[in-house]
Short mmCIF file of C-alpha atoms in Angstrom, two decimals:
data_model
loop_
_atom_site.label_atom_id
_atom_site.label_comp_id
_atom_site.label_asym_id
_atom_site.label_seq_id
_atom_site.Cartn_x
_atom_site.Cartn_y
_atom_site.Cartn_z
CA UNK A 1 21.27 39.42 268.98
CA UNK A 2 18.94 37.27 270.84
CA UNK A 3 19.42 34.24 268.60
CA UNK A 4 16.53 31.70 268.73
CA UNK A 5 13.85 32.68 271.32
CA UNK A 6 11.32 30.10 272.54
CA UNK A 7 8.22 30.72 274.59
CA UNK A 8 6.99 29.53 276.92
CA UNK A 9 9.81 27.84 278.81
CA UNK A 10 7.39 25.60 280.76
CA UNK A 11 3.82 24.59 280.22
CA UNK A 12 1.32 21.97 281.79
CA UNK A 13 -1.59 20.91 279.49
CA UNK A 14 -4.65 18.73 280.11
CA UNK A 15 -5.35 16.03 277.74
CA UNK A 16 -7.31 17.45 274.67
CA UNK A 17 -6.28 21.06 275.14
CA UNK A 18 -4.35 22.73 272.36
CA UNK A 19 -1.35 25.30 272.41
CA UNK A 20 1.10 26.96 270.21
CA UNK A 21 4.91 26.90 270.94
CA UNK A 22 6.45 30.04 269.81
CA UNK A 23 9.84 30.23 268.07
CA UNK A 24 11.53 33.46 266.73
CA UNK A 25 14.93 34.04 265.31
CA UNK A 26 16.67 37.37 264.69
CA UNK A 27 19.43 36.09 262.46
CA UNK A 28 17.70 36.28 259.22
CA UNK A 29 17.78 32.41 258.78
CA UNK A 30 16.03 30.68 256.21
CA UNK A 31 16.10 27.32 257.71
CA UNK A 32 14.08 26.51 260.83
CA UNK A 33 13.40 23.26 262.52
CA UNK A 34 11.39 21.78 265.48
CA UNK A 35 12.67 18.88 267.39
CA UNK A 36 11.29 17.04 270.41
CA UNK A 37 13.60 15.36 272.95
CA UNK A 38 12.07 12.77 275.32
CA UNK A 39 13.68 12.19 278.69
CA UNK A 40 17.25 10.66 278.22
CA UNK A 41 16.68 10.36 274.50
CA UNK A 42 17.89 12.04 271.29
CA UNK A 43 16.30 14.54 269.06
CA UNK A 44 13.54 13.72 266.70
CA UNK A 45 12.67 16.15 264.00
CA UNK A 46 8.89 17.21 263.79
CA UNK A 47 8.72 19.68 261.01
CA UNK A 48 11.17 21.99 259.24
CA UNK A 49 10.99 25.04 256.94
CA UNK A 50 13.24 26.15 254.26
CA UNK A 51 11.88 29.67 254.10
CA UNK A 52 8.68 31.83 254.48
CA UNK A 53 5.73 29.82 253.23
CA UNK A 54 7.48 26.51 252.78
CA UNK A 55 7.26 23.72 255.42
CA UNK A 56 7.72 19.93 255.40
CA UNK A 57 7.21 16.96 257.72
CA UNK A 58 10.02 15.45 259.61
CA UNK A 59 10.23 12.03 261.35
CA UNK A 60 7.43 12.56 263.91
CA UNK A 61 4.81 14.99 262.56
CA UNK A 62 1.56 13.45 263.75
CA UNK A 63 -0.30 15.58 266.24
CA UNK A 64 1.46 18.79 265.27
CA UNK A 65 1.21 21.44 262.76
CA UNK A 66 3.39 24.43 261.71
CA UNK A 67 3.29 27.57 259.65
CA UNK A 68 5.87 29.98 258.37
CA UNK A 69 4.38 33.29 257.41
CA UNK A 70 7.57 35.34 258.06
CA UNK A 71 11.37 34.55 258.00
CA UNK A 72 11.47 35.17 261.77
CA UNK A 73 8.81 33.09 263.19
CA UNK A 74 8.03 29.40 263.10
CA UNK A 75 5.27 28.37 265.53
CA UNK A 76 4.38 24.82 266.41
CA UNK A 77 0.77 24.02 267.06
CA UNK A 78 -0.36 21.09 269.24
CA UNK A 79 -3.95 19.94 268.67
CA UNK A 80 -5.67 17.67 271.16
CA UNK A 81 -2.75 17.15 273.44
CA UNK A 82 -1.93 13.59 274.49
CA UNK A 83 0.46 12.20 277.26
CA UNK A 84 2.83 10.99 274.47
CA UNK A 85 3.45 14.59 273.69
CA UNK A 86 5.15 15.13 277.09
CA UNK A 87 8.65 16.20 276.06
CA UNK A 88 11.12 19.03 275.65
CA UNK A 89 10.57 20.84 272.49
CA UNK A 90 13.49 22.62 270.75
CA UNK A 91 13.40 25.02 267.92
CA UNK A 92 16.53 25.59 265.76
CA UNK A 93 17.65 27.67 262.83
CA UNK A 94 20.45 27.77 260.30
CA UNK A 95 21.73 30.23 257.71
CA UNK A 96 22.44 27.70 255.15
CA UNK A 97 21.15 24.01 254.57
CA UNK A 98 24.35 22.52 255.95
CA UNK A 99 25.43 24.98 258.47
CA UNK A 100 25.44 24.34 262.17
CA UNK A 101 22.16 24.79 263.98
CA UNK A 102 21.48 27.45 266.58
CA UNK A 103 18.94 26.07 269.09
CA UNK A 104 16.68 27.80 271.37
CA UNK A 105 16.58 27.11 275.14
CA UNK A 106 13.59 24.81 274.73
CA UNK A 107 9.93 24.46 276.01
CA UNK A 108 9.16 21.76 278.64
CA UNK A 109 5.73 20.51 278.02
CA UNK A 110 3.83 18.15 280.35
CA UNK A 111 0.49 16.74 279.24
CA UNK A 112 -1.61 15.26 282.08
CA UNK B 1 15.07 5.09 257.03
CA UNK B 2 18.38 6.48 257.93
CA UNK B 3 19.61 5.74 261.36
CA UNK B 4 22.56 7.20 263.11
CA UNK B 5 23.85 5.32 266.19
CA UNK B 6 26.28 6.32 268.81
CA UNK B 7 28.25 4.25 271.16
CA UNK B 8 28.64 4.02 274.05
CA UNK B 9 25.19 5.20 275.30
CA UNK B 10 26.80 6.23 278.73
CA UNK B 11 30.27 6.70 279.91
CA UNK B 12 31.57 7.43 283.32
CA UNK B 13 35.18 8.57 283.58
CA UNK B 14 37.47 9.81 286.29
CA UNK B 15 38.57 13.43 285.70
CA UNK B 16 41.71 13.50 283.64
CA UNK B 17 40.88 10.20 281.80
CA UNK B 18 40.22 10.32 278.05
CA UNK B 19 36.87 9.77 276.45
CA UNK B 20 35.80 8.76 272.97
CA UNK B 21 32.28 8.49 271.42
CA UNK B 22 31.58 6.94 267.99
CA UNK B 23 29.09 7.68 265.44
CA UNK B 24 28.00 5.16 263.01
CA UNK B 25 25.35 4.90 260.30
CA UNK B 26 23.53 2.26 258.34
CA UNK B 27 24.32 4.19 255.13
CA UNK B 28 27.41 6.22 254.09
CA UNK B 29 27.74 9.27 256.23
CA UNK B 30 27.29 12.55 254.26
CA UNK B 31 28.21 15.63 256.33
CA UNK B 32 28.70 15.16 260.05
CA UNK B 33 28.03 17.68 262.73
CA UNK B 34 28.77 17.35 266.35
CA UNK B 35 26.85 18.99 269.34
CA UNK B 36 27.22 19.24 272.99
CA UNK B 37 24.17 19.36 275.42
CA UNK B 38 24.65 20.23 279.09
CA UNK B 39 22.31 18.63 281.57
CA UNK B 40 19.11 20.71 281.36
CA UNK B 41 20.32 22.76 278.46
CA UNK B 42 20.00 22.94 274.72
CA UNK B 43 22.29 21.46 272.00
CA UNK B 44 25.37 23.70 271.17
CA UNK B 45 26.96 23.28 267.83
CA UNK B 46 30.68 22.14 268.05
CA UNK B 47 31.95 21.40 264.69
CA UNK B 48 31.21 20.10 261.08
CA UNK B 49 33.24 17.42 259.10
CA UNK B 50 32.66 17.06 255.41
CA UNK B 51 35.67 15.22 253.81
CA UNK B 52 36.60 11.54 254.37
CA UNK B 53 39.57 11.19 256.70
CA UNK B 54 39.20 14.72 257.97
CA UNK B 55 40.51 15.48 261.51
CA UNK B 56 39.67 18.67 263.30
CA UNK B 57 40.78 19.89 266.84
CA UNK B 58 39.30 22.30 269.33
CA UNK B 59 41.54 22.46 272.38
CA UNK B 60 41.10 19.07 274.08
CA UNK B 61 38.60 17.79 271.52
CA UNK B 62 39.54 15.95 268.39
CA UNK B 63 36.99 15.24 265.84
CA UNK B 64 37.56 12.59 263.09
CA UNK B 65 35.58 11.60 259.98
CA UNK B 66 36.22 7.82 258.84
CA UNK B 67 38.06 7.33 255.46
CA UNK B 68 35.21 5.50 254.13
CA UNK B 69 32.68 7.89 255.54
CA UNK B 70 31.02 5.02 257.60
CA UNK B 71 31.79 6.48 261.04
CA UNK B 72 32.90 9.67 262.87
CA UNK B 73 34.46 9.92 266.33
CA UNK B 74 34.84 12.59 268.97
CA UNK B 75 37.84 12.30 271.38
CA UNK B 76 38.30 14.31 274.57
CA UNK B 77 41.82 14.26 276.18
CA UNK B 78 42.14 14.55 279.87
CA UNK B 79 38.44 15.24 280.64
CA UNK B 80 37.31 18.03 283.02
CA UNK B 81 34.03 18.24 284.90
CA UNK B 82 33.07 21.02 282.50
CA UNK B 83 32.98 18.28 279.71
CA UNK B 84 29.77 16.77 281.49
CA UNK B 85 26.85 16.51 278.99
CA UNK B 86 25.46 14.58 276.12
CA UNK B 87 27.44 14.60 272.82
CA UNK B 88 25.31 14.14 269.62
CA UNK B 89 26.46 13.58 266.13
CA UNK B 90 24.18 14.53 263.23
CA UNK B 91 24.22 13.40 259.67
CA UNK B 92 22.95 15.40 256.72
CA UNK B 93 20.28 13.65 254.82
CA UNK B 94 21.32 13.98 251.06
CA UNK B 95 18.58 15.36 248.88
CA UNK B 96 16.69 16.90 251.77
CA UNK B 97 17.27 19.97 253.91
CA UNK B 98 17.84 18.20 257.25
CA UNK B 99 20.08 16.54 259.62
CA UNK B 100 19.30 13.29 261.45
CA UNK B 101 20.65 13.20 264.95
CA UNK B 102 22.35 10.19 266.48
CA UNK B 103 21.15 8.69 269.82
CA UNK B 104 23.83 10.49 271.81
CA UNK B 105 26.48 9.63 274.38
CA UNK B 106 26.05 10.79 277.90
CA UNK B 107 29.22 11.59 279.63
CA UNK B 108 29.71 11.88 283.45
CA UNK B 109 33.05 13.04 284.81
CA UNK B 110 33.84 12.15 288.44
CA UNK B 111 36.01 14.50 290.16
#
């Protein structure tokens, strides 16, 4: 099993550009999450999903959108990138609501 | 909103010394998870604590949940250079489907 796969690993965006961060898991987990981690800081929840077709906002959703059309995939969309979105983005999944999370290896995004 | 604080923010220890990080919340903690993140890596799940007063051990790591569920701790005995990283606690937000992560404690071990 690959676990949680994130692509791309690195990306540089110009201000105002858009992109989609991909996240896929092969563990048949219902619960999926997007976090951002600024340098030397903790993890902030952006969006999460409890199953296909169901998503909800986390602590810092502004500037982002998500969709969950399948159990496996949970892409994160950045519209009109801003320097404040420079961060490392982690996707995570869980088999049950209060089980430990499996994290992907992250996407390092720089907005210039 | 719910906040989960960890102390200390940073800790430098000599190899062989013990290390402890504490996780505290402004509200009663619900269900605590602990994660380790190596430098440049991603968080890795270590353990989950559910009951007040619960103590769990993983080799040199001891995890504890306070009797009043106001705090939790992670203690590492005789640190090794492989223990380097940031340790996060995360508390389950009752009535939702998510965990809130603490601020983390960054551990450096000097050989």
